[in-house]
Short mmCIF file of C-alpha atoms and ligand atoms in Angstrom, two decimals:
data_model
loop_
_atom_site.label_atom_id
_atom_site.label_comp_id
_atom_site.label_asym_id
_atom_site.label_seq_id
_atom_site.Cartn_x
_atom_site.Cartn_y
_atom_site.Cartn_z
CA UNK A 1 14.34 10.33 40.43
CA UNK A 2 11.27 10.66 38.31
CA UNK A 3 7.79 12.19 38.56
CA UNK A 4 5.01 10.73 36.45
CA UNK A 5 1.66 12.44 35.98
CA UNK A 6 -1.31 10.93 34.10
CA UNK A 7 -4.33 13.03 33.20
CA UNK A 8 -7.82 11.56 32.94
CA UNK A 9 -11.38 12.85 32.92
CA UNK A 10 -14.60 13.17 30.99
CA UNK A 11 -14.39 14.22 27.32
CA UNK A 12 -13.74 17.90 26.76
CA UNK A 13 -12.91 18.80 30.36
CA UNK A 14 -9.50 20.15 29.32
CA UNK A 15 -7.13 17.17 29.71
CA UNK A 16 -5.01 17.94 26.67
CA UNK A 17 -4.87 21.65 27.44
CA UNK A 18 -3.76 20.94 31.01
CA UNK A 19 -1.20 18.35 29.88
CA UNK A 20 0.29 20.93 27.51
CA UNK A 21 0.24 23.68 30.16
CA UNK A 22 1.88 21.31 32.66
CA UNK A 23 4.62 20.51 30.16
CA UNK A 24 5.23 24.22 29.60
CA UNK A 25 5.32 24.81 33.38
CA UNK A 26 7.64 21.84 34.09
CA UNK A 27 9.93 22.97 31.29
CA UNK A 28 10.10 26.52 32.71
CA UNK A 29 10.75 25.18 36.15
CA UNK A 30 13.85 23.41 34.87
CA UNK A 31 13.05 20.18 36.69
CA UNK A 32 14.97 18.22 34.07
CA UNK A 33 14.04 16.37 30.93
CA UNK A 34 10.30 16.15 30.25
CA UNK A 35 8.54 13.42 28.25
CA UNK A 36 5.06 14.17 26.92
CA UNK A 37 3.07 10.99 26.23
CA UNK A 38 0.02 11.34 24.03
CA UNK A 39 -2.10 8.30 24.91
CA UNK A 40 -5.28 9.48 23.18
CA UNK A 41 -5.88 7.83 19.77
CA UNK A 42 -7.65 11.00 18.63
CA UNK A 43 -4.60 12.79 19.76
CA UNK A 44 -3.98 16.49 19.62
CA UNK A 45 -1.36 16.94 22.31
CA UNK A 46 1.29 17.51 19.65
CA UNK A 47 -0.78 20.36 18.24
CA UNK A 48 -1.30 21.87 21.69
CA UNK A 49 2.49 21.76 22.11
CA UNK A 50 3.15 23.12 18.62
CA UNK A 51 5.16 20.12 17.40
CA UNK A 52 4.79 17.46 14.71
CA UNK A 53 3.87 14.05 16.17
CA UNK A 54 6.22 11.13 15.46
CA UNK A 55 5.16 7.70 14.30
CA UNK A 56 2.55 6.34 16.72
CA UNK A 57 3.58 3.44 18.93
CA UNK A 58 0.38 1.62 17.96
CA UNK A 59 1.79 1.11 14.47
CA UNK A 60 4.91 -0.45 15.87
CA UNK A 61 2.69 -2.73 17.93
CA UNK A 62 0.67 -3.85 14.91
CA UNK A 63 3.77 -4.63 12.92
CA UNK A 64 5.49 -6.27 15.83
CA UNK A 65 2.78 -8.89 16.08
CA UNK A 66 2.35 -11.92 13.87
CA UNK A 67 -0.99 -12.37 12.00
CA UNK A 68 -2.06 -15.13 14.39
CA UNK A 69 -1.29 -12.96 17.37
CA UNK A 70 1.28 -15.47 18.55
CA UNK A 71 4.25 -14.16 20.48
CA UNK A 72 7.01 -12.84 18.25
CA UNK A 73 10.12 -14.74 19.07
CA UNK A 74 13.49 -13.78 20.34
CA UNK A 75 15.22 -11.05 22.19
CA UNK A 76 16.11 -9.55 18.80
CA UNK A 77 12.49 -8.63 18.24
CA UNK A 78 12.29 -6.96 21.63
CA UNK A 79 15.38 -4.96 20.84
CA UNK A 80 13.99 -4.01 17.42
CA UNK A 81 10.83 -2.67 19.06
CA UNK A 82 12.90 -0.67 21.53
CA UNK A 83 14.83 0.86 18.66
CA UNK A 84 11.59 1.73 16.88
CA UNK A 85 10.29 3.39 20.03
CA UNK A 86 13.46 5.42 20.32
CA UNK A 87 12.98 6.54 16.72
CA UNK A 88 9.32 7.44 17.38
CA UNK A 89 10.33 10.08 19.93
CA UNK A 90 9.92 13.66 18.69
CA UNK A 91 12.57 15.91 20.16
CA UNK A 92 11.31 19.43 20.78
CA UNK A 93 12.73 22.46 22.54
CA UNK A 94 12.89 21.46 26.21
CA UNK A 95 10.77 18.31 26.03
CA UNK A 96 10.24 15.14 23.99
CA UNK A 97 6.94 13.71 22.75
CA UNK A 98 5.79 10.17 22.10
CA UNK A 99 2.40 9.32 20.58
CA UNK A 100 0.66 6.06 21.48
CA UNK A 101 -1.70 6.03 18.49
CA UNK A 102 -4.78 3.90 18.07
CA UNK A 103 -6.03 1.33 20.50
CA UNK A 104 -5.74 -2.41 20.44
CA UNK A 105 -6.92 -4.25 17.33
CA UNK A 106 -9.38 -7.17 17.22
CA UNK A 107 -6.73 -9.79 17.94
CA UNK A 108 -4.84 -10.34 21.12
CA UNK A 109 -1.54 -8.54 21.05
CA UNK A 110 -0.89 -9.20 24.70
CA UNK A 111 2.74 -10.12 24.24
CA UNK A 112 3.50 -7.06 22.16
CA UNK A 113 1.38 -4.88 24.47
CA UNK A 114 3.51 -6.01 27.36
CA UNK A 115 6.65 -5.40 25.39
CA UNK A 116 5.45 -1.90 24.52
CA UNK A 117 4.57 -1.11 28.10
CA UNK A 118 7.96 -2.28 29.25
CA UNK A 119 9.65 -0.31 26.49
CA UNK A 120 7.74 2.82 27.44
CA UNK A 121 8.76 2.17 31.01
CA UNK A 122 12.39 1.91 29.96
CA UNK A 123 12.10 5.06 27.84
CA UNK A 124 10.47 6.94 30.73
CA UNK A 125 13.49 6.23 32.92
CA UNK A 126 15.50 8.62 30.76
CA UNK A 127 13.29 11.52 31.87
CA UNK A 128 12.81 13.39 35.11
CA UNK A 129 9.16 14.16 34.41
CA UNK A 130 6.60 12.21 32.38
CA UNK A 131 3.21 13.77 31.60
CA UNK A 132 0.63 11.50 29.97
CA UNK A 133 -2.50 12.87 28.30
CA UNK A 134 -5.21 10.22 28.12
CA UNK A 135 -8.41 9.66 26.23
CA UNK A 136 -11.69 10.15 28.06
CA UNK A 137 -12.42 7.11 30.23
CA UNK A 138 -9.81 4.70 31.43
CA UNK A 139 -9.63 2.10 28.67
CA UNK A 140 -5.90 2.58 28.28
CA UNK A 141 -5.48 1.64 31.92
CA UNK A 142 -7.60 -1.49 31.52
CA UNK A 143 -5.49 -2.46 28.53
CA UNK A 144 -2.48 -2.17 30.76
CA UNK A 145 -0.56 0.03 28.38
CA UNK A 146 -0.05 2.43 31.28
CA UNK A 147 2.53 2.05 33.97
CA UNK A 148 2.62 3.00 37.61
CA UNK A 149 2.21 6.69 38.25
CA UNK A 150 2.84 9.24 40.97
CA UNK A 151 -0.12 11.47 40.15
CA UNK A 152 -3.43 10.70 38.54
CA UNK A 153 -5.03 14.07 37.84
CA UNK A 154 -8.74 13.63 37.26
CA UNK A 155 -10.01 16.73 35.51
CA UNK A 156 -13.51 18.03 36.16
CA UNK A 157 -15.35 21.17 35.14
CA UNK A 158 -17.79 22.85 37.54
CA UNK A 159 -20.51 20.45 36.36
CA UNK A 160 -22.08 17.43 38.05
CA UNK A 161 -21.74 15.12 34.99
CA UNK A 162 -17.98 15.64 34.85
CA UNK A 163 -17.73 15.00 38.60
CA UNK A 164 -19.74 11.76 38.22
CA UNK A 165 -17.38 10.70 35.45
CA UNK A 166 -14.44 11.46 37.74
CA UNK A 167 -15.99 9.28 40.42
CA UNK A 168 -16.19 6.34 37.98
CA UNK A 169 -12.64 6.89 36.77
CA UNK A 170 -11.30 7.03 40.33
CA UNK A 171 -13.21 3.84 41.25
CA UNK A 172 -11.86 2.03 38.18
CA UNK A 173 -8.34 3.23 38.95
CA UNK A 174 -8.56 1.43 42.29
CA UNK A 175 -9.27 -1.89 40.60
CA UNK A 176 -6.18 -1.79 38.45
CA UNK A 177 -2.99 -3.62 39.25
CA UNK A 178 -0.91 -0.47 39.07
CA UNK A 179 0.49 1.77 41.76
CA UNK A 180 -0.98 5.28 41.87
CA UNK A 181 0.66 7.37 44.58
CA UNK A 182 -1.71 10.36 44.55
CA UNK A 183 -5.24 10.31 43.18
CA UNK A 184 -6.15 13.93 42.66
CA UNK A 185 -9.02 16.00 41.29
CA UNK A 186 -8.51 19.29 39.47
CA UNK A 187 -11.31 21.73 38.70
CA UNK A 188 -10.68 23.28 35.30
CA UNK A 189 -12.52 26.33 33.94
CA UNK A 190 -13.49 27.45 37.43
CA UNK A 191 -15.44 30.74 37.40
CA UNK A 192 -13.77 33.72 39.07
CA UNK A 193 -16.66 34.09 41.53
CA UNK A 194 -16.12 30.60 42.93
CA UNK A 195 -17.94 27.28 42.68
CA UNK A 196 -21.57 26.64 43.46
CA UNK A 197 -22.14 24.88 46.74
CA UNK A 198 -23.45 21.63 45.22
CA UNK A 199 -20.35 21.43 43.03
CA UNK A 200 -18.00 22.02 45.97
CA UNK A 201 -19.84 19.35 47.94
CA UNK A 202 -19.75 16.80 45.11
CA UNK A 203 -16.01 17.35 44.65
CA UNK A 204 -15.38 16.98 48.38
CA UNK A 205 -17.15 13.61 48.27
CA UNK A 206 -14.70 12.27 45.69
CA UNK A 207 -12.07 9.99 47.08
CA UNK A 208 -9.23 12.17 45.82
CA UNK A 209 -6.91 14.98 46.91
CA UNK A 210 -7.86 18.33 45.41
CA UNK A 211 -5.10 20.20 43.61
CA UNK A 212 -5.37 23.96 42.87
CA UNK A 213 -8.23 24.98 40.54
CA UNK A 214 -7.49 26.27 37.05
CA UNK A 215 -9.69 29.22 36.05
CA UNK A 216 -11.65 29.80 32.89
CA UNK A 217 -9.13 31.60 30.68
CA UNK A 218 -10.21 33.38 27.49
CA UNK A 219 -6.72 33.33 25.98
CA UNK A 220 -6.61 29.53 26.44
CA UNK A 221 -10.03 29.24 24.87
CA UNK A 222 -8.93 31.27 21.84
CA UNK A 223 -5.81 29.15 21.37
CA UNK A 224 -8.00 26.02 21.62
CA UNK A 225 -10.40 27.28 18.97
CA UNK A 226 -7.61 27.96 16.50
CA UNK A 227 -5.66 24.77 17.27
CA UNK A 228 -2.68 26.78 18.46
CA UNK A 229 0.13 25.95 20.85
CA UNK A 230 0.18 26.75 24.59
CA UNK A 231 3.64 28.20 24.06
CA UNK A 232 1.99 31.18 22.35
CA UNK A 233 0.05 32.06 25.54
CA UNK A 234 1.11 35.12 27.54
CA UNK A 235 3.44 34.38 30.44
CA UNK A 236 0.92 35.54 33.06
CA UNK A 237 -2.24 34.10 31.56
CA UNK A 238 -4.38 32.93 34.53
CA UNK A 239 -4.58 29.22 33.59
CA UNK A 240 -0.79 28.99 33.24
CA UNK A 241 -0.26 30.78 36.54
CA UNK A 242 -2.60 28.24 38.18
CA UNK A 243 -0.90 25.27 36.53
CA UNK A 244 2.43 26.49 37.95
CA UNK A 245 0.79 25.91 41.35
CA UNK A 246 -0.11 22.38 40.31
CA UNK A 247 3.52 21.79 39.38
CA UNK A 248 4.64 23.11 42.79
CA UNK A 249 2.08 20.87 44.50
CA UNK A 250 3.25 17.83 42.56
CA UNK A 251 6.91 18.52 43.20
CA UNK A 252 6.34 19.15 46.90
CA UNK A 253 4.31 15.96 47.32
CA UNK A 254 6.57 13.73 45.30
CA UNK A 255 9.66 12.01 46.52
CA UNK A 256 11.48 14.12 43.95
CA UNK A 257 11.14 17.15 46.19
CA UNK A 258 12.61 15.23 49.10
CA UNK A 259 15.42 13.94 46.95
CA UNK A 260 16.42 17.35 45.71
CA UNK A 261 16.22 19.52 48.78
N1 ATP B 301 -9.05 26.78 31.55
C1 ATP B 301 -9.62 26.90 30.34
N2 ATP B 301 -10.16 28.08 29.95
C2 ATP B 301 -10.75 28.21 28.74
N3 ATP B 301 -10.86 27.26 27.85
C3 ATP B 301 -10.36 26.04 28.17
C4 ATP B 301 -9.70 25.80 29.42
N4 ATP B 301 -9.32 24.50 29.45
C5 ATP B 301 -9.68 23.96 28.28
N5 ATP B 301 -10.31 24.87 27.49
C6 ATP B 301 -10.86 24.66 26.15
O1 ATP B 301 -11.77 23.57 26.22
C7 ATP B 301 -11.74 22.81 25.01
C8 ATP B 301 -11.50 21.35 25.37
O2 ATP B 301 -10.22 21.22 25.93
P1 ATP B 301 -9.32 19.93 25.68
O3 ATP B 301 -9.26 19.58 24.25
O4 ATP B 301 -8.04 20.19 26.39
O5 ATP B 301 -10.18 18.86 26.45
P2 ATP B 301 -9.96 17.28 26.53
O6 ATP B 301 -10.44 16.85 27.86
O7 ATP B 301 -8.55 16.95 26.17
O8 ATP B 301 -10.94 16.77 25.39
P3 ATP B 301 -11.01 15.28 24.78
O9 ATP B 301 -11.73 14.45 25.80
O10 ATP B 301 -11.79 15.47 23.51
O11 ATP B 301 -9.59 14.81 24.56
C9 ATP B 301 -10.60 23.40 24.18
O12 ATP B 301 -11.16 24.23 23.19
C10 ATP B 301 -9.80 24.22 25.16
O13 ATP B 301 -9.17 25.32 24.57
MG1 MG B 302 -7.76 15.59 24.73
#
């Protein structure tokens, strides 16, 4: 059985950092094979994981489409795209990474988009855990390049603008024709002396389950500034300790937990 987690939120709230920390925590936990999906065209998930990104899927999409945008023909083409996707996977120590690349071009690539989504779906079936880092906003979801998911983690900081953005993202997520099992909100960079009351109230008003907060962590900040990997962080750094709780929460709430116990 598989657990899929997609991360969304306002720009700069810490989506990529959390995706990378989650991948480290899932890997440690030994839940099985982990696929990291970088769905942000300005991607830096590979960097945060300390690996070289493979060829972006977006390039395969562009080449898989004809100039007129008409459907490429034949099952052979579909198989060729699947092979390309397999080759685009970067194999790292304890997880694999796939990069989505840039967004849709000016023409309609609907057929190839669908093919890509289905191929990503097929690829995902080979993994126990899939963690997808997204761009700010939810455009990727509107483009339907995203599949059903068990957890949508909407990241906020202790700021009202990021909570308003989360509200919009959660509302949009409800309009999409995809299944989202748990809509959650995660407060990242929480101060050690707790949240201000207006922030706590605004978060409580969101139509989402709250998962454990992740604190402001100076070691994480330093790694972010230098473009380093989360695998260089100390084992007990507070943000990683908190993200291990998120992993426990996700595993406990998912059918995976039921299936394994
Ligand atoms: N818990 C934390 N403690 C300290 N610094 C953090 C924490 N989480 C994230 N940061 C820092 O905040 C900055 C932004 O984080 P990150 O790039 O993960 O955000 P993002 O939401 O992915 O941004 P974008 O929308 O541009 O993709 C980085 O420098 C990162 O190191
Ligand atoms: Mg990011």
